Amino acid sequence: MSEADKETIVSAVVDRLSARFPEAPRPHIAGVVGEEYESLAGGRIRSFIPTLIEHGARNRLHREYSFESPDGHS
């Protein structure tokens, strides 16, 4: 995957997650997405990388930015 492809994928995922987690700073989201990308960059099935990156980053951000209310609901 070329550097331009990586940037396009990472940028699109950061945009979607920024909309989903508006309370999370965009640089933090970009860092999480970058880490997820790097952990999967060596994979053989390249077509799934964008989906896997977004899934992993979304799960991490959900854990960081989903707070339970006092009545036990998030």
Short mmCIF file of N, CA and C in Angstrom, two decimals:
data_model
loop_
_atom_site.label_atom_id
_atom_site.label_comp_id
_atom_site.label_asym_id
_atom_site.label_seq_id
_atom_site.Cartn_x
_atom_site.Cartn_y
_atom_site.Cartn_z
N MET A 1 0.85 -1.17 0.00
CA MET A 1 0.00 0.00 0.00
C MET A 1 0.90 1.23 0.00
N SER A 2 0.61 2.17 -0.89
CA SER A 2 1.44 3.36 -1.00
C SER A 2 1.17 4.32 0.16
N GLU A 3 2.07 5.25 0.35
CA GLU A 3 1.91 6.26 1.40
C GLU A 3 0.65 7.11 1.13
N ALA A 4 0.37 7.40 -0.13
CA ALA A 4 -0.83 8.17 -0.47
C ALA A 4 -2.09 7.38 -0.12
N ASP A 5 -2.08 6.07 -0.39
CA ASP A 5 -3.23 5.23 -0.02
C ASP A 5 -3.43 5.23 1.49
N LYS A 6 -2.33 5.10 2.23
CA LYS A 6 -2.40 5.11 3.69
C LYS A 6 -3.01 6.42 4.17
N GLU A 7 -2.54 7.53 3.66
CA GLU A 7 -3.05 8.83 4.10
C GLU A 7 -4.53 8.98 3.79
N THR A 8 -4.96 8.51 2.63
CA THR A 8 -6.36 8.58 2.25
C THR A 8 -7.22 7.75 3.20
N ILE A 9 -6.78 6.54 3.49
CA ILE A 9 -7.52 5.65 4.39
C ILE A 9 -7.59 6.24 5.79
N VAL A 10 -6.45 6.64 6.32
CA VAL A 10 -6.39 7.18 7.68
C VAL A 10 -7.23 8.45 7.78
N SER A 11 -7.14 9.32 6.82
CA SER A 11 -7.92 10.57 6.85
C SER A 11 -9.42 10.29 6.85
N ALA A 12 -9.86 9.36 6.03
CA ALA A 12 -11.29 9.04 5.97
C ALA A 12 -11.78 8.45 7.29
N VAL A 13 -10.99 7.58 7.88
CA VAL A 13 -11.37 6.97 9.16
C VAL A 13 -11.39 8.03 10.25
N VAL A 14 -10.40 8.91 10.28
CA VAL A 14 -10.35 9.98 11.28
C VAL A 14 -11.58 10.88 11.12
N ASP A 15 -11.96 11.21 9.90
CA ASP A 15 -13.14 12.04 9.68
C ASP A 15 -14.40 11.39 10.25
N ARG A 16 -14.59 10.11 9.96
CA ARG A 16 -15.79 9.41 10.45
C ARG A 16 -15.80 9.31 11.97
N LEU A 17 -14.65 8.99 12.55
CA LEU A 17 -14.60 8.84 14.01
C LEU A 17 -14.68 10.19 14.71
N SER A 18 -14.20 11.25 14.09
CA SER A 18 -14.33 12.59 14.67
C SER A 18 -15.80 12.98 14.76
N ALA A 19 -16.57 12.61 13.77
CA ALA A 19 -18.01 12.89 13.79
C ALA A 19 -18.71 12.04 14.85
N ARG A 20 -18.26 10.82 15.03
CA ARG A 20 -18.88 9.92 16.00
C ARG A 20 -18.48 10.23 17.44
N PHE A 21 -17.27 10.74 17.63
CA PHE A 21 -16.75 11.08 18.97
C PHE A 21 -16.34 12.55 19.01
N PRO A 22 -17.31 13.47 18.96
CA PRO A 22 -16.97 14.90 18.91
C PRO A 22 -16.25 15.39 20.16
N GLU A 23 -16.38 14.66 21.27
CA GLU A 23 -15.71 15.08 22.51
C GLU A 23 -14.22 14.70 22.51
N ALA A 24 -13.82 13.83 21.61
CA ALA A 24 -12.42 13.41 21.53
C ALA A 24 -11.63 14.39 20.65
N PRO A 25 -10.48 14.83 21.11
CA PRO A 25 -9.65 15.72 20.28
C PRO A 25 -9.23 15.03 18.99
N ARG A 26 -9.34 15.73 17.88
CA ARG A 26 -9.00 15.16 16.57
C ARG A 26 -7.56 14.61 16.54
N PRO A 27 -6.57 15.31 17.13
CA PRO A 27 -5.21 14.73 17.12
C PRO A 27 -5.13 13.39 17.85
N HIS A 28 -5.92 13.25 18.90
CA HIS A 28 -5.95 11.97 19.63
C HIS A 28 -6.53 10.88 18.74
N ILE A 29 -7.63 11.19 18.07
CA ILE A 29 -8.25 10.23 17.16
C ILE A 29 -7.26 9.84 16.07
N ALA A 30 -6.57 10.81 15.50
CA ALA A 30 -5.59 10.53 14.46
C ALA A 30 -4.49 9.62 14.99
N GLY A 31 -4.06 9.83 16.22
CA GLY A 31 -3.04 8.97 16.82
C GLY A 31 -3.53 7.54 16.99
N VAL A 32 -4.76 7.39 17.48
CA VAL A 32 -5.33 6.05 17.67
C VAL A 32 -5.46 5.34 16.33
N VAL A 33 -5.97 6.06 15.34
CA VAL A 33 -6.14 5.46 14.01
C VAL A 33 -4.77 5.08 13.43
N GLY A 34 -3.78 5.94 13.60
CA GLY A 34 -2.43 5.64 13.12
C GLY A 34 -1.85 4.39 13.78
N GLU A 35 -2.07 4.25 15.09
CA GLU A 35 -1.60 3.06 15.79
C GLU A 35 -2.30 1.81 15.28
N GLU A 36 -3.60 1.91 15.06
CA GLU A 36 -4.35 0.77 14.52
C GLU A 36 -3.84 0.42 13.13
N TYR A 37 -3.57 1.42 12.32
CA TYR A 37 -3.05 1.17 10.97
C TYR A 37 -1.72 0.42 11.05
N GLU A 38 -0.83 0.92 11.87
CA GLU A 38 0.50 0.31 11.98
C GLU A 38 0.41 -1.13 12.48
N SER A 39 -0.54 -1.41 13.36
CA SER A 39 -0.65 -2.78 13.88
C SER A 39 -1.16 -3.75 12.81
N LEU A 40 -1.81 -3.22 11.77
CA LEU A 40 -2.37 -4.08 10.72
C LEU A 40 -1.66 -3.95 9.38
N ALA A 41 -0.71 -3.05 9.28
CA ALA A 41 -0.07 -2.75 7.99
C ALA A 41 0.62 -3.94 7.35
N GLY A 42 1.05 -4.90 8.15
CA GLY A 42 1.74 -6.05 7.60
C GLY A 42 0.81 -7.17 7.16
N GLY A 43 -0.49 -6.97 7.30
CA GLY A 43 -1.45 -8.01 6.95
C GLY A 43 -1.45 -8.33 5.47
N ARG A 44 -1.83 -9.54 5.14
CA ARG A 44 -1.81 -9.97 3.75
C ARG A 44 -3.08 -9.58 3.00
N ILE A 45 -4.19 -9.47 3.69
CA ILE A 45 -5.45 -9.15 3.01
C ILE A 45 -5.69 -7.65 3.15
N ARG A 46 -5.14 -6.91 2.22
CA ARG A 46 -5.14 -5.45 2.27
C ARG A 46 -6.53 -4.82 2.17
N SER A 47 -7.46 -5.47 1.49
CA SER A 47 -8.76 -4.85 1.28
C SER A 47 -9.55 -4.69 2.57
N PHE A 48 -9.22 -5.45 3.62
CA PHE A 48 -9.92 -5.34 4.89
C PHE A 48 -9.29 -4.34 5.85
N ILE A 49 -8.12 -3.83 5.52
CA ILE A 49 -7.40 -2.95 6.45
C ILE A 49 -8.23 -1.73 6.86
N PRO A 50 -8.85 -0.98 5.94
CA PRO A 50 -9.63 0.18 6.39
C PRO A 50 -10.74 -0.18 7.38
N THR A 51 -11.44 -1.27 7.13
CA THR A 51 -12.51 -1.69 8.02
C THR A 51 -11.96 -2.11 9.38
N LEU A 52 -10.89 -2.86 9.38
CA LEU A 52 -10.29 -3.30 10.64
C LEU A 52 -9.71 -2.14 11.44
N ILE A 53 -9.11 -1.19 10.76
CA ILE A 53 -8.56 0.00 11.43
C ILE A 53 -9.69 0.76 12.11
N GLU A 54 -10.77 1.00 11.36
CA GLU A 54 -11.88 1.76 11.93
C GLU A 54 -12.51 1.01 13.10
N HIS A 55 -12.67 -0.28 12.97
CA HIS A 55 -13.27 -1.07 14.04
C HIS A 55 -12.43 -1.00 15.32
N GLY A 56 -11.14 -1.21 15.18
CA GLY A 56 -10.25 -1.17 16.34
C GLY A 56 -10.20 0.20 16.98
N ALA A 57 -10.09 1.24 16.17
CA ALA A 57 -10.03 2.61 16.70
C ALA A 57 -11.36 2.98 17.34
N ARG A 58 -12.48 2.61 16.72
CA ARG A 58 -13.79 2.92 17.28
C ARG A 58 -13.96 2.26 18.64
N ASN A 59 -13.54 1.02 18.78
CA ASN A 59 -13.64 0.33 20.06
C ASN A 59 -12.81 1.03 21.13
N ARG A 60 -11.60 1.42 20.77
CA ARG A 60 -10.74 2.11 21.74
C ARG A 60 -11.33 3.45 22.15
N LEU A 61 -11.82 4.22 21.18
CA LEU A 61 -12.41 5.52 21.49
C LEU A 61 -13.70 5.37 22.29
N HIS A 62 -14.47 4.35 21.99
CA HIS A 62 -15.70 4.10 22.74
C HIS A 62 -15.36 3.85 24.21
N ARG A 63 -14.33 3.05 24.46
CA ARG A 63 -13.92 2.79 25.85
C ARG A 63 -13.45 4.07 26.54
N GLU A 64 -12.77 4.95 25.81
CA GLU A 64 -12.23 6.17 26.40
C GLU A 64 -13.28 7.26 26.59
N TYR A 65 -14.26 7.34 25.68
CA TYR A 65 -15.16 8.48 25.67
C TYR A 65 -16.62 8.15 25.91
N SER A 66 -16.93 6.94 26.30
CA SER A 66 -18.30 6.60 26.67
C SER A 66 -18.36 6.51 28.17
N PHE A 67 -19.12 7.41 28.75
CA PHE A 67 -19.21 7.47 30.19
C PHE A 67 -20.58 7.00 30.63
N GLU A 68 -20.62 6.27 31.72
CA GLU A 68 -21.90 5.83 32.27
C GLU A 68 -22.49 6.95 33.12
N SER A 69 -23.79 7.11 33.01
CA SER A 69 -24.48 8.08 33.84
C SER A 69 -24.68 7.46 35.22
N PRO A 70 -25.04 8.27 36.22
CA PRO A 70 -25.22 7.74 37.57
C PRO A 70 -26.26 6.62 37.67
N ASP A 71 -27.22 6.59 36.72
CA ASP A 71 -28.24 5.54 36.78
C ASP A 71 -27.77 4.25 36.07
N GLY A 72 -26.50 4.21 35.63
CA GLY A 72 -25.95 3.00 35.05
C GLY A 72 -26.05 2.91 33.55
N HIS A 73 -26.54 3.93 32.88
CA HIS A 73 -26.65 3.92 31.42
C HIS A 73 -25.57 4.81 30.82
N SER A 74 -25.17 4.44 29.63
CA SER A 74 -24.15 5.26 28.97
C SER A 74 -24.77 6.28 28.06
#
